[in-house]
Coordinates of C-alpha atoms in Angstrom, one line a residue:
Chain A
M1 CA 126.2 -39.0 38.6
P2 CA 125.2 -36.9 41.5
A3 CA 122.7 -37.9 44.2
H4 CA 119.8 -35.8 45.3
H5 CA 120.0 -34.3 48.8
L6 CA 117.5 -32.9 50.7
P7 CA 118.2 -31.0 54.2
I8 CA 115.8 -32.2 57.2
I9 CA 115.6 -30.9 60.6
V10 CA 114.3 -32.8 63.4
Y11 CA 111.2 -31.2 65.3
Y12 CA 109.5 -32.1 68.4
E13 CA 106.6 -34.0 66.1
D14 CA 109.4 -36.5 64.8
T15 CA 110.7 -37.8 68.1
D16 CA 109.0 -40.1 70.6
F17 CA 109.5 -40.5 74.5
S18 CA 112.5 -42.7 74.3
G19 CA 114.3 -39.5 73.0
V20 CA 115.0 -40.4 69.2
V21 CA 113.3 -40.1 66.0
Y22 CA 110.2 -42.5 65.9
H23 CA 111.3 -45.0 63.3
A24 CA 108.2 -44.6 61.0
N25 CA 109.0 -41.2 60.7
Y26 CA 112.2 -41.9 58.5
L27 CA 109.7 -43.1 55.7
K28 CA 108.3 -39.7 55.7
Y29 CA 111.7 -38.2 55.2
F30 CA 112.3 -40.7 52.4
E31 CA 108.8 -39.8 50.7
R32 CA 109.7 -36.1 50.8
S33 CA 112.8 -36.5 49.1
R34 CA 111.2 -38.6 46.3
E35 CA 108.6 -35.7 46.0
H36 CA 111.3 -33.1 45.6
M37 CA 113.4 -35.3 43.0
L38 CA 110.5 -35.9 41.0
G39 CA 109.2 -32.4 41.5
I40 CA 106.2 -31.8 43.7
Q41 CA 104.4 -29.5 41.2
A42 CA 104.9 -32.2 38.4
L43 CA 103.6 -34.9 40.7
A44 CA 100.5 -32.9 41.3
R45 CA 100.0 -32.3 37.7
L46 CA 100.4 -35.9 36.7
Y47 CA 97.8 -37.1 39.3
K48 CA 95.3 -34.3 38.5
E49 CA 95.5 -34.3 34.4
D50 CA 96.8 -38.1 33.8
G51 CA 95.4 -39.7 37.0
L52 CA 98.8 -41.3 37.5
G53 CA 100.7 -41.7 40.9
F54 CA 103.3 -43.7 42.5
V55 CA 102.6 -46.4 45.4
V56 CA 105.4 -48.1 47.6
Y57 CA 105.4 -51.7 47.2
K58 CA 108.7 -52.6 49.0
I59 CA 111.0 -51.4 51.6
E60 CA 114.2 -52.8 53.2
M61 CA 115.4 -50.4 55.8
T62 CA 118.2 -50.6 58.3
F63 CA 119.0 -48.5 61.2
R64 CA 122.5 -48.1 62.6
R65 CA 122.1 -45.0 65.0
P66 CA 119.3 -42.6 66.2
A67 CA 118.7 -39.0 65.4
V68 CA 117.5 -36.8 68.0
H69 CA 115.5 -33.2 68.4
A70 CA 117.4 -30.4 66.4
D71 CA 119.7 -32.6 64.3
E72 CA 120.4 -31.3 61.1
L73 CA 120.1 -34.4 58.7
V74 CA 120.7 -34.8 54.6
V75 CA 118.5 -37.6 53.0
R76 CA 120.6 -38.6 49.8
S77 CA 118.8 -40.5 47.2
F78 CA 119.9 -42.2 44.2
S79 CA 117.2 -43.9 41.6
W80 CA 116.9 -46.2 38.9
T81 CA 114.3 -48.4 37.0
E82 CA 113.9 -52.1 37.3
S83 CA 111.2 -52.4 34.6
P84 CA 109.0 -49.9 32.7
L85 CA 106.5 -50.1 35.8
R86 CA 108.8 -50.1 38.7
I87 CA 111.3 -47.6 40.2
V88 CA 113.8 -48.4 42.7
F89 CA 115.4 -45.7 45.4
D90 CA 118.2 -45.8 47.4
Q91 CA 118.0 -43.4 50.0
S92 CA 120.0 -42.9 53.2
V93 CA 120.0 -40.2 56.1
W94 CA 123.1 -38.6 57.2
R95 CA 124.4 -36.4 59.9
G96 CA 127.1 -33.9 59.9
E97 CA 130.3 -35.4 59.6
D98 CA 129.3 -38.9 60.7
P99 CA 131.0 -41.5 58.0
K100 CA 128.1 -43.8 57.8
P101 CA 124.5 -43.0 57.2
L102 CA 122.1 -43.1 60.4
V103 CA 119.5 -45.0 58.3
K104 CA 119.3 -46.6 54.7
A105 CA 116.8 -48.1 52.7
Q106 CA 116.0 -49.4 49.5
I107 CA 112.4 -48.3 48.5
E108 CA 110.6 -49.8 45.4
L109 CA 107.6 -47.9 43.6
A110 CA 105.2 -48.8 41.0
C111 CA 103.3 -46.3 38.6
V112 CA 99.5 -46.9 39.0
N113 CA 96.1 -45.1 37.8
R114 CA 93.7 -43.9 40.0
Q115 CA 92.1 -47.4 40.4
G116 CA 95.5 -48.8 41.6
H117 CA 96.2 -50.7 38.3
P118 CA 99.9 -50.5 37.1
K119 CA 100.9 -48.1 34.5
L120 CA 103.9 -47.4 32.3
I121 CA 106.3 -44.8 34.0
P122 CA 106.0 -41.6 32.1
G123 CA 108.7 -40.4 30.0
S124 CA 108.9 -37.1 32.0
V125 CA 109.6 -39.0 35.1
L126 CA 112.1 -41.6 33.6
K127 CA 114.1 -38.7 32.5
I128 CA 114.5 -37.5 36.2
I129 CA 115.1 -41.1 37.6
E130 CA 118.1 -41.4 35.2
Q131 CA 119.6 -38.4 36.5
F132 CA 120.0 -39.6 39.9
S133 CA 121.1 -42.9 38.7
P134 CA 124.2 -44.3 40.7
A135 CA 127.6 -44.2 39.1
P136 CA 128.2 -47.3 36.8
I137 CA 130.4 -49.6 38.6
A138 CA 132.6 -50.3 35.4
Chain B
M1 CA 71.7 -37.7 78.3
P2 CA 74.7 -40.0 78.0
A3 CA 78.1 -38.7 76.6
H4 CA 79.8 -41.0 74.1
H5 CA 83.0 -42.5 75.5
L6 CA 86.0 -43.8 73.6
P7 CA 89.1 -45.3 75.1
I8 CA 92.4 -44.8 73.7
I9 CA 95.8 -46.2 74.7
V10 CA 99.0 -44.2 74.6
Y11 CA 101.4 -45.6 72.2
Y12 CA 105.0 -44.7 71.5
E13 CA 103.9 -42.9 68.2
D14 CA 101.7 -40.6 70.5
T15 CA 104.7 -38.9 72.6
D16 CA 107.4 -36.7 71.9
F17 CA 111.0 -36.5 73.3
S18 CA 109.7 -34.2 76.3
G19 CA 108.0 -37.6 77.4
V20 CA 104.4 -36.7 76.9
V21 CA 101.7 -36.9 74.1
Y22 CA 102.4 -34.4 71.5
H23 CA 99.7 -31.6 71.6
A24 CA 98.5 -32.1 68.1
N25 CA 97.6 -35.7 68.8
Y26 CA 94.7 -34.8 71.0
L27 CA 93.0 -33.6 67.9
K28 CA 93.6 -36.9 66.4
Y29 CA 91.9 -38.7 69.6
F30 CA 89.1 -36.4 69.4
E31 CA 88.3 -37.1 65.5
R32 CA 88.6 -40.7 66.2
S33 CA 85.9 -40.3 68.8
R34 CA 83.7 -38.3 66.4
E35 CA 84.0 -40.9 63.6
H36 CA 82.6 -43.5 66.2
M37 CA 79.9 -41.4 67.3
L38 CA 78.8 -40.8 63.9
G39 CA 79.4 -44.6 62.9
I40 CA 82.6 -44.9 60.7
Q41 CA 80.8 -47.1 58.0
A42 CA 77.9 -44.7 57.8
L43 CA 80.5 -41.6 57.4
A44 CA 82.3 -43.6 54.4
R45 CA 79.0 -44.4 52.8
L46 CA 77.8 -40.7 53.1
Y47 CA 81.0 -39.6 51.5
K48 CA 80.9 -42.2 48.9
E49 CA 77.2 -42.1 47.8
D50 CA 76.3 -38.7 48.7
G51 CA 79.6 -36.7 48.5
L52 CA 79.0 -35.3 51.9
G53 CA 81.7 -35.0 54.8
F54 CA 82.7 -32.7 58.0
V55 CA 85.1 -30.3 58.2
V56 CA 86.6 -28.7 61.3
Y57 CA 86.3 -24.8 61.0
K58 CA 87.0 -23.9 64.7
I59 CA 88.8 -25.4 67.6
E60 CA 89.2 -24.0 71.3
M61 CA 91.3 -26.4 73.4
T62 CA 92.9 -26.1 76.8
F63 CA 95.6 -28.5 78.4
R64 CA 95.8 -29.0 82.1
R65 CA 97.9 -32.2 82.4
P66 CA 99.8 -34.2 80.2
A67 CA 99.4 -37.7 79.3
V68 CA 102.2 -40.3 79.2
H69 CA 103.1 -43.6 77.5
A70 CA 100.9 -46.6 78.5
D71 CA 98.1 -44.3 79.8
E72 CA 94.5 -45.6 79.3
L73 CA 92.7 -42.6 78.6
V74 CA 88.8 -42.1 77.9
V75 CA 87.9 -39.6 75.3
R76 CA 84.2 -38.2 76.4
S77 CA 82.2 -36.2 73.8
F78 CA 79.0 -34.3 73.7
S79 CA 77.4 -32.9 70.6
W80 CA 74.9 -30.4 69.4
T81 CA 73.9 -28.5 66.3
E82 CA 74.5 -24.5 66.1
S83 CA 72.6 -24.3 62.9
P84 CA 71.4 -26.8 60.0
L85 CA 75.0 -26.2 58.8
R86 CA 77.1 -26.9 61.8
I87 CA 77.8 -29.2 64.7
V88 CA 79.4 -28.5 67.9
F89 CA 81.3 -31.3 69.8
D90 CA 82.3 -30.6 73.6
Q91 CA 85.0 -33.2 73.9
S92 CA 87.6 -34.1 76.7
V93 CA 90.4 -36.6 77.7
W94 CA 90.1 -38.1 81.1
R95 CA 92.8 -40.5 82.9
G96 CA 91.6 -43.0 85.5
E97 CA 90.3 -41.5 88.6
D98 CA 91.6 -37.9 87.9
P99 CA 88.5 -35.4 89.0
K100 CA 89.4 -33.1 85.8
P101 CA 89.9 -33.9 82.4
L102 CA 93.7 -33.6 81.2
V103 CA 92.5 -31.7 77.7
K104 CA 89.1 -30.2 76.7
A105 CA 87.9 -28.7 73.6
Q106 CA 85.1 -27.4 71.8
I107 CA 85.2 -28.3 68.2
E108 CA 83.0 -27.0 65.4
L109 CA 82.5 -28.9 62.2
A110 CA 80.6 -28.0 59.0
C111 CA 78.7 -30.4 56.5
V112 CA 80.4 -30.1 53.1
N113 CA 80.2 -31.5 49.7
R114 CA 83.3 -32.7 47.6
Q115 CA 83.8 -29.1 46.4
G116 CA 84.1 -27.9 50.0
H117 CA 80.6 -26.0 49.7
P118 CA 78.5 -26.0 53.0
K119 CA 75.6 -28.4 52.8
L120 CA 72.6 -29.2 55.2
I121 CA 73.4 -31.8 57.8
P122 CA 71.7 -34.9 56.8
G123 CA 68.9 -36.2 59.2
S124 CA 70.6 -39.4 59.9
V125 CA 73.3 -37.6 61.4
L126 CA 71.2 -35.2 63.4
K127 CA 69.7 -37.9 65.0
I128 CA 73.0 -39.1 66.4
I129 CA 74.2 -35.7 67.5
E130 CA 71.0 -35.3 69.4
Q131 CA 71.4 -38.6 71.2
F132 CA 74.7 -37.2 72.8
S133 CA 73.4 -33.9 73.6
P134 CA 74.6 -32.3 76.9
A135 CA 71.8 -32.6 79.4
P136 CA 69.5 -29.5 79.5
I137 CA 70.2 -26.8 82.2
A138 CA 66.9 -26.1 82.7
Chain C
M1 CA 107.6 -4.9 63.9
P2 CA 108.2 -7.9 61.6
A3 CA 106.7 -11.3 61.8
H4 CA 108.4 -14.5 61.5
H5 CA 108.0 -16.3 58.4
L6 CA 108.4 -20.1 57.7
P7 CA 107.7 -21.6 54.1
I8 CA 105.8 -25.0 54.3
I9 CA 105.4 -27.3 51.3
V10 CA 102.3 -29.7 51.6
Y11 CA 103.4 -33.3 51.1
Y12 CA 101.5 -36.6 50.8
E13 CA 101.9 -37.2 54.5
D14 CA 99.9 -34.1 55.2
T15 CA 96.8 -34.9 53.5
D16 CA 93.9 -37.2 54.2
F17 CA 91.5 -38.9 51.8
S18 CA 89.3 -36.1 51.6
G19 CA 92.0 -34.5 49.6
V20 CA 93.2 -31.8 52.1
V21 CA 95.5 -31.1 54.6
Y22 CA 94.3 -33.0 58.0
H23 CA 93.4 -30.5 60.4
A24 CA 95.7 -31.6 63.1
N25 CA 98.9 -31.0 60.9
Y26 CA 98.3 -27.1 60.9
L27 CA 99.5 -27.4 64.7
K28 CA 102.7 -29.1 63.3
Y29 CA 103.2 -26.5 61.1
F30 CA 102.7 -23.8 63.9
E31 CA 105.0 -25.6 66.0
R32 CA 107.7 -26.0 63.5
S33 CA 107.4 -22.1 63.2
R34 CA 107.8 -21.7 66.7
E35 CA 110.8 -23.8 67.0
H36 CA 112.4 -21.8 64.2
M37 CA 111.6 -18.5 65.9
L38 CA 113.0 -19.3 69.1
G39 CA 115.8 -21.3 67.6
I40 CA 115.7 -25.0 67.4
Q41 CA 119.5 -25.6 68.6
A42 CA 118.8 -22.9 71.4
L43 CA 115.7 -24.9 72.3
A44 CA 117.5 -28.0 72.5
R45 CA 120.3 -26.7 74.6
L46 CA 117.7 -25.0 77.0
Y47 CA 116.1 -28.4 77.6
K48 CA 119.6 -30.2 77.9
E49 CA 121.3 -27.7 80.1
D50 CA 118.6 -26.2 81.9
G51 CA 116.0 -28.6 81.9
L52 CA 113.5 -26.0 80.5
G53 CA 111.0 -26.6 77.8
F54 CA 107.6 -25.2 76.5
V55 CA 104.1 -26.6 76.6
V56 CA 101.0 -25.5 74.9
Y57 CA 98.2 -24.9 77.3
K58 CA 95.7 -23.1 75.3
I59 CA 94.8 -23.2 71.2
E60 CA 92.1 -21.2 69.4
M61 CA 92.1 -21.9 65.8
T62 CA 89.8 -21.1 62.9
F63 CA 90.0 -22.6 59.6
R64 CA 88.7 -20.8 56.7
R65 CA 90.0 -22.6 53.4
P66 CA 91.9 -26.1 52.9
A67 CA 95.3 -26.5 51.7
V68 CA 96.0 -29.3 49.3
H69 CA 99.2 -31.4 48.3
A70 CA 101.9 -29.5 46.6
D71 CA 100.8 -26.1 48.0
E72 CA 103.5 -23.7 48.8
L73 CA 102.3 -22.2 52.1
V74 CA 103.7 -19.8 54.7
V75 CA 103.4 -19.6 58.4
R76 CA 103.2 -16.0 59.9
S77 CA 103.8 -15.7 63.4
F78 CA 103.7 -12.9 66.0
S79 CA 104.5 -13.4 69.7
W80 CA 104.3 -11.5 73.0
T81 CA 104.3 -12.4 76.7
E82 CA 101.1 -12.4 79.0
S83 CA 103.0 -12.9 82.2
P84 CA 106.5 -13.8 83.2
L85 CA 105.3 -17.5 82.9
R86 CA 103.5 -17.6 79.6
I87 CA 103.8 -16.6 75.9
V88 CA 101.4 -16.1 73.0
F89 CA 101.8 -16.7 69.6
D90 CA 99.3 -15.3 66.9
Q91 CA 100.0 -17.5 64.0
S92 CA 98.4 -17.9 60.5
V93 CA 98.8 -19.9 57.4
W94 CA 98.9 -18.1 53.9
R95 CA 98.7 -19.2 50.4
G96 CA 100.3 -17.2 47.4
E97 CA 98.1 -13.9 46.7
D98 CA 95.1 -15.1 48.8
P99 CA 94.0 -11.8 50.7
K100 CA 93.2 -13.8 53.8
P101 CA 94.8 -16.7 55.9
L102 CA 93.6 -20.1 55.3
V103 CA 94.0 -20.7 59.0
K104 CA 94.6 -18.7 61.9
A105 CA 95.3 -19.5 65.4
Q106 CA 96.2 -18.1 69.1
I107 CA 98.3 -20.4 70.9
E108 CA 99.6 -20.0 74.5
L109 CA 102.4 -21.7 76.0
A110 CA 104.2 -21.9 79.4
C111 CA 107.5 -22.3 80.3
V112 CA 108.0 -25.5 82.4
N113 CA 110.8 -27.7 83.9
R114 CA 111.2 -31.5 83.5
Q115 CA 108.6 -32.3 85.9
G116 CA 106.3 -29.9 84.3
H117 CA 106.4 -27.2 87.1
P118 CA 105.8 -23.6 85.7
K119 CA 109.2 -21.7 85.5
L120 CA 110.0 -17.9 84.5
I121 CA 110.7 -17.7 80.9
P122 CA 114.7 -17.1 80.4
G123 CA 115.7 -13.6 79.3
S124 CA 117.2 -15.2 75.9
V125 CA 113.9 -16.3 75.0
L126 CA 112.1 -13.0 76.1
K127 CA 114.5 -11.3 73.7
I128 CA 113.2 -13.0 70.8
I129 CA 109.7 -12.8 71.6
E130 CA 109.8 -9.3 71.7
Q131 CA 111.3 -9.2 68.1
F132 CA 108.2 -10.5 66.7
S133 CA 105.8 -8.6 68.9
P134 CA 103.1 -7.1 66.8
A135 CA 103.1 -3.6 66.0
P136 CA 101.8 -1.3 68.7
I137 CA 98.2 -0.1 67.9
A138 CA 98.5 3.6 69.1
Chain D
M1 CA 101.3 -72.0 68.2
P2 CA 98.7 -69.1 68.0
A3 CA 99.8 -65.7 66.4
H4 CA 98.8 -62.4 68.3
H5 CA 95.9 -60.3 66.5
L6 CA 95.3 -56.8 66.9
P7 CA 92.1 -55.1 65.2
I8 CA 92.8 -51.8 63.6
I9 CA 90.3 -49.1 62.3
V10 CA 91.2 -46.9 59.5
Y11 CA 90.5 -43.4 60.6
Y12 CA 90.8 -40.0 58.5
E13 CA 94.3 -39.5 60.0
D14 CA 95.6 -42.8 58.5
T15 CA 95.0 -41.7 54.9
D16 CA 96.3 -39.5 52.3
F17 CA 95.0 -37.7 49.3
S18 CA 95.6 -40.5 47.1
G19 CA 92.6 -42.2 49.1
V20 CA 94.7 -45.1 50.9
V21 CA 96.3 -45.5 54.2
Y22 CA 99.7 -43.8 53.8
H23 CA 102.3 -46.3 53.7
A24 CA 104.6 -45.4 56.7
N25 CA 101.4 -45.6 59.0
Y26 CA 101.6 -49.6 58.5
L27 CA 104.5 -49.2 60.6
K28 CA 102.4 -47.6 63.4
Y29 CA 99.9 -50.3 63.2
F30 CA 102.9 -53.0 63.5
E31 CA 104.4 -51.1 66.3
R32 CA 101.0 -51.0 68.3
S33 CA 100.8 -54.6 67.8
R34 CA 104.0 -55.3 69.5
E35 CA 103.2 -53.0 72.3
H36 CA 100.0 -55.2 72.8
M37 CA 101.9 -58.4 72.5
L38 CA 104.8 -57.5 75.2
G39 CA 102.1 -55.6 77.2
I40 CA 102.1 -51.9 77.3
Q41 CA 102.2 -51.2 81.1
A42 CA 105.1 -54.0 81.2
L43 CA 107.1 -51.9 78.5
A44 CA 106.5 -49.0 80.5
R45 CA 107.5 -50.4 83.8
L46 CA 110.7 -52.1 81.9
Y47 CA 111.7 -48.4 80.4
K48 CA 111.1 -46.8 83.8
E49 CA 112.6 -49.2 86.4
D50 CA 115.2 -51.2 84.5
G51 CA 116.0 -48.4 81.7
L52 CA 115.5 -50.9 79.0
G53 CA 113.7 -50.6 75.8
F54 CA 113.6 -51.8 72.1
V55 CA 114.6 -50.2 68.8
V56 CA 114.1 -51.1 65.5
Y57 CA 116.9 -52.2 63.4
K58 CA 115.8 -53.6 60.3
I59 CA 112.5 -53.7 58.3
E60 CA 111.3 -55.7 55.3
M61 CA 108.0 -54.8 54.1
T62 CA 106.0 -55.6 51.2
F63 CA 102.5 -54.1 50.0
R64 CA 100.1 -56.1 48.0
R65 CA 96.9 -54.3 48.2
P66 CA 95.9 -50.9 49.7
A67 CA 93.6 -50.1 52.7
V68 CA 91.3 -47.3 52.9
H69 CA 89.2 -45.3 55.3
A70 CA 86.7 -47.5 57.4
D71 CA 88.4 -50.6 56.6
E72 CA 88.4 -52.9 59.9
L73 CA 91.7 -54.7 59.7
V74 CA 93.5 -57.1 61.9
V75 CA 97.2 -57.2 62.4
R76 CA 98.7 -60.6 62.8
S77 CA 102.1 -61.0 64.6
F78 CA 104.4 -64.0 65.3
S79 CA 107.7 -63.6 67.2
W80 CA 110.9 -65.3 67.8
T81 CA 114.8 -64.6 69.1
E82 CA 117.8 -64.5 66.8
S83 CA 120.2 -64.1 69.4
P84 CA 120.2 -63.1 73.2
L85 CA 119.9 -59.6 71.8
R86 CA 117.7 -59.5 69.2
I87 CA 113.8 -60.2 68.4
V88 CA 112.3 -60.8 65.2
F89 CA 108.6 -60.1 64.3
D90 CA 106.9 -61.5 61.3
Q91 CA 103.8 -59.4 61.0
S92 CA 101.0 -58.6 58.4
V93 CA 97.8 -56.9 57.8
W94 CA 94.6 -58.7 57.0
R95 CA 91.0 -57.3 55.6
G96 CA 87.9 -59.2 56.0
E97 CA 87.9 -62.4 54.0
D98 CA 90.9 -61.6 51.6
P99 CA 92.8 -64.8 51.3
K100 CA 96.3 -62.9 51.5
P101 CA 97.6 -59.9 53.7
L102 CA 97.4 -56.4 52.2
V103 CA 100.7 -55.9 53.9
K104 CA 103.3 -57.9 55.3
A105 CA 106.9 -57.3 57.1
Q106 CA 109.7 -58.8 58.9
I107 CA 110.7 -56.4 61.8
E108 CA 113.9 -57.0 63.8
L109 CA 114.2 -55.2 67.1
A110 CA 117.2 -54.9 69.7
C111 CA 117.1 -54.3 73.2
V112 CA 119.0 -51.3 74.6
N113 CA 119.2 -49.3 77.5
R114 CA 118.7 -45.5 77.8
Q115 CA 122.1 -44.9 76.2
G116 CA 121.2 -47.2 73.3
H117 CA 123.6 -49.8 74.2
P118 CA 122.6 -53.2 73.5
K119 CA 121.5 -55.3 76.5
L120 CA 120.1 -58.9 77.0
I121 CA 116.3 -59.5 76.5
P122 CA 114.8 -59.7 80.0
G123 CA 113.3 -63.2 80.8
S124 CA 110.0 -61.8 81.3
V125 CA 109.8 -60.7 77.5
L126 CA 111.5 -63.8 76.3
K127 CA 108.5 -66.0 77.7
I128 CA 106.1 -63.8 75.6
I129 CA 108.0 -64.1 72.5
E130 CA 108.1 -67.6 72.9
Q131 CA 104.1 -67.7 73.4
F132 CA 103.9 -66.3 69.6
S133 CA 106.6 -68.4 68.0
P134 CA 105.6 -69.5 64.6
A135 CA 105.0 -73.3 64.5
P136 CA 107.9 -75.4 64.2
I137 CA 108.1 -76.6 60.4
A138 CA 109.7 -80.2 61.4

């Protein structure tokens, strides 16, 4: 099954004085990608009409190589559900012809209402999650 | 009358790859200072209980010298009211013994309700604004 | 003469708890636009090879209406030179069919070397600046 | 052995429109804490004089409860070395009398030179790391 891909350009704002992308900003790249995967207008509507949103509850991230200003990156994302309440995203950042990702992460989210209480993932979201499911091993 | 002073330390997150503080981050420093001036708990209460907040509607800012990582800065702020709806903050960023500020700004805010409609500045806020009024010229 | 246009989508990261885009983030939108106008790869090369970059020294910005999560915005930019050392950008943020911009700004930049000393704007940059010059009044 | 504690106040800039602190910003809080632990001036000097810095290469983070605007938080940090090249920080964010942290993380850093090549952790840093080592189990 295909992954979701989002191109990202590294601007001044993304870097720090050591010359590379500030580590926390990769979480912004991953979050932007998830918004595009699930549909930004759909997410806005889900929050406004049904009071539902998604919160990150777990992150595992490893950094192999740094990105620098003007780099043209791609965020690659897969997703699946761990339970009716939780979604896992496998996300990584790639640059050009590099054979390995610069950064990779597994990020787990829960569906919550406005009071932060856990809620079932809506069917419309499940349908998208399945589209970006990693290929079955067998 | 005395100015309000807030110390700021420049962290990695504040800089960009050119080696200096990213220009937009001075607006964060100024905003933190305004929160401390008006009282952060008081601002949170005002929003929660009375549905009132403050929005920036005008900024004039000049940059004279850059700050760098590990700099220990001070934000100096004065304030006054232009009308029953609008507050002006005169804010500047200073470093050590430098005789002039690194950055200075005049930032104008309006009081609004949750729908973004203009509202009278509450008396509790006016009282604080007056405390940090610049010395009268005459 | 035509303006430069950059589309921007408002992500979670851009907003604050008052529900709208945090005011300092418009400076990021304007800066991204300037990078695209001047060419991000060209700017990276100019810094790396010639040690030249651009620093903001003056900002005037007014906020008319707020943007919210999921908004699809456009940054419109014009530019001209004030002197052989300084560039002015007239930039504004637009949403859909709104007849007026949400935010508009005049942002002035200087060309500097790595030590922060003023330098002549390179010819390659001047050529681009002229392309986005506002229409002559007469 | 004692942990390092850094107080943090939640400003507007830290939140997003869902009303809580944006998840990536906890990495900023952790990074500020590490800068204070190791000494911000010492880190600046180490980079300037010896060309040495620290890069994050692994993060594991879990989020239990959200922080909101005006919260007064404390970042608690422990540290130890995994090898002569790598430091581990055990960091968590606490609020008031809550018996459990809002967020906790294990963040691993490597010492690198300006070219990003791994280098031995300097003795001056090792000495500080040991001061904040968690109590021995046996």
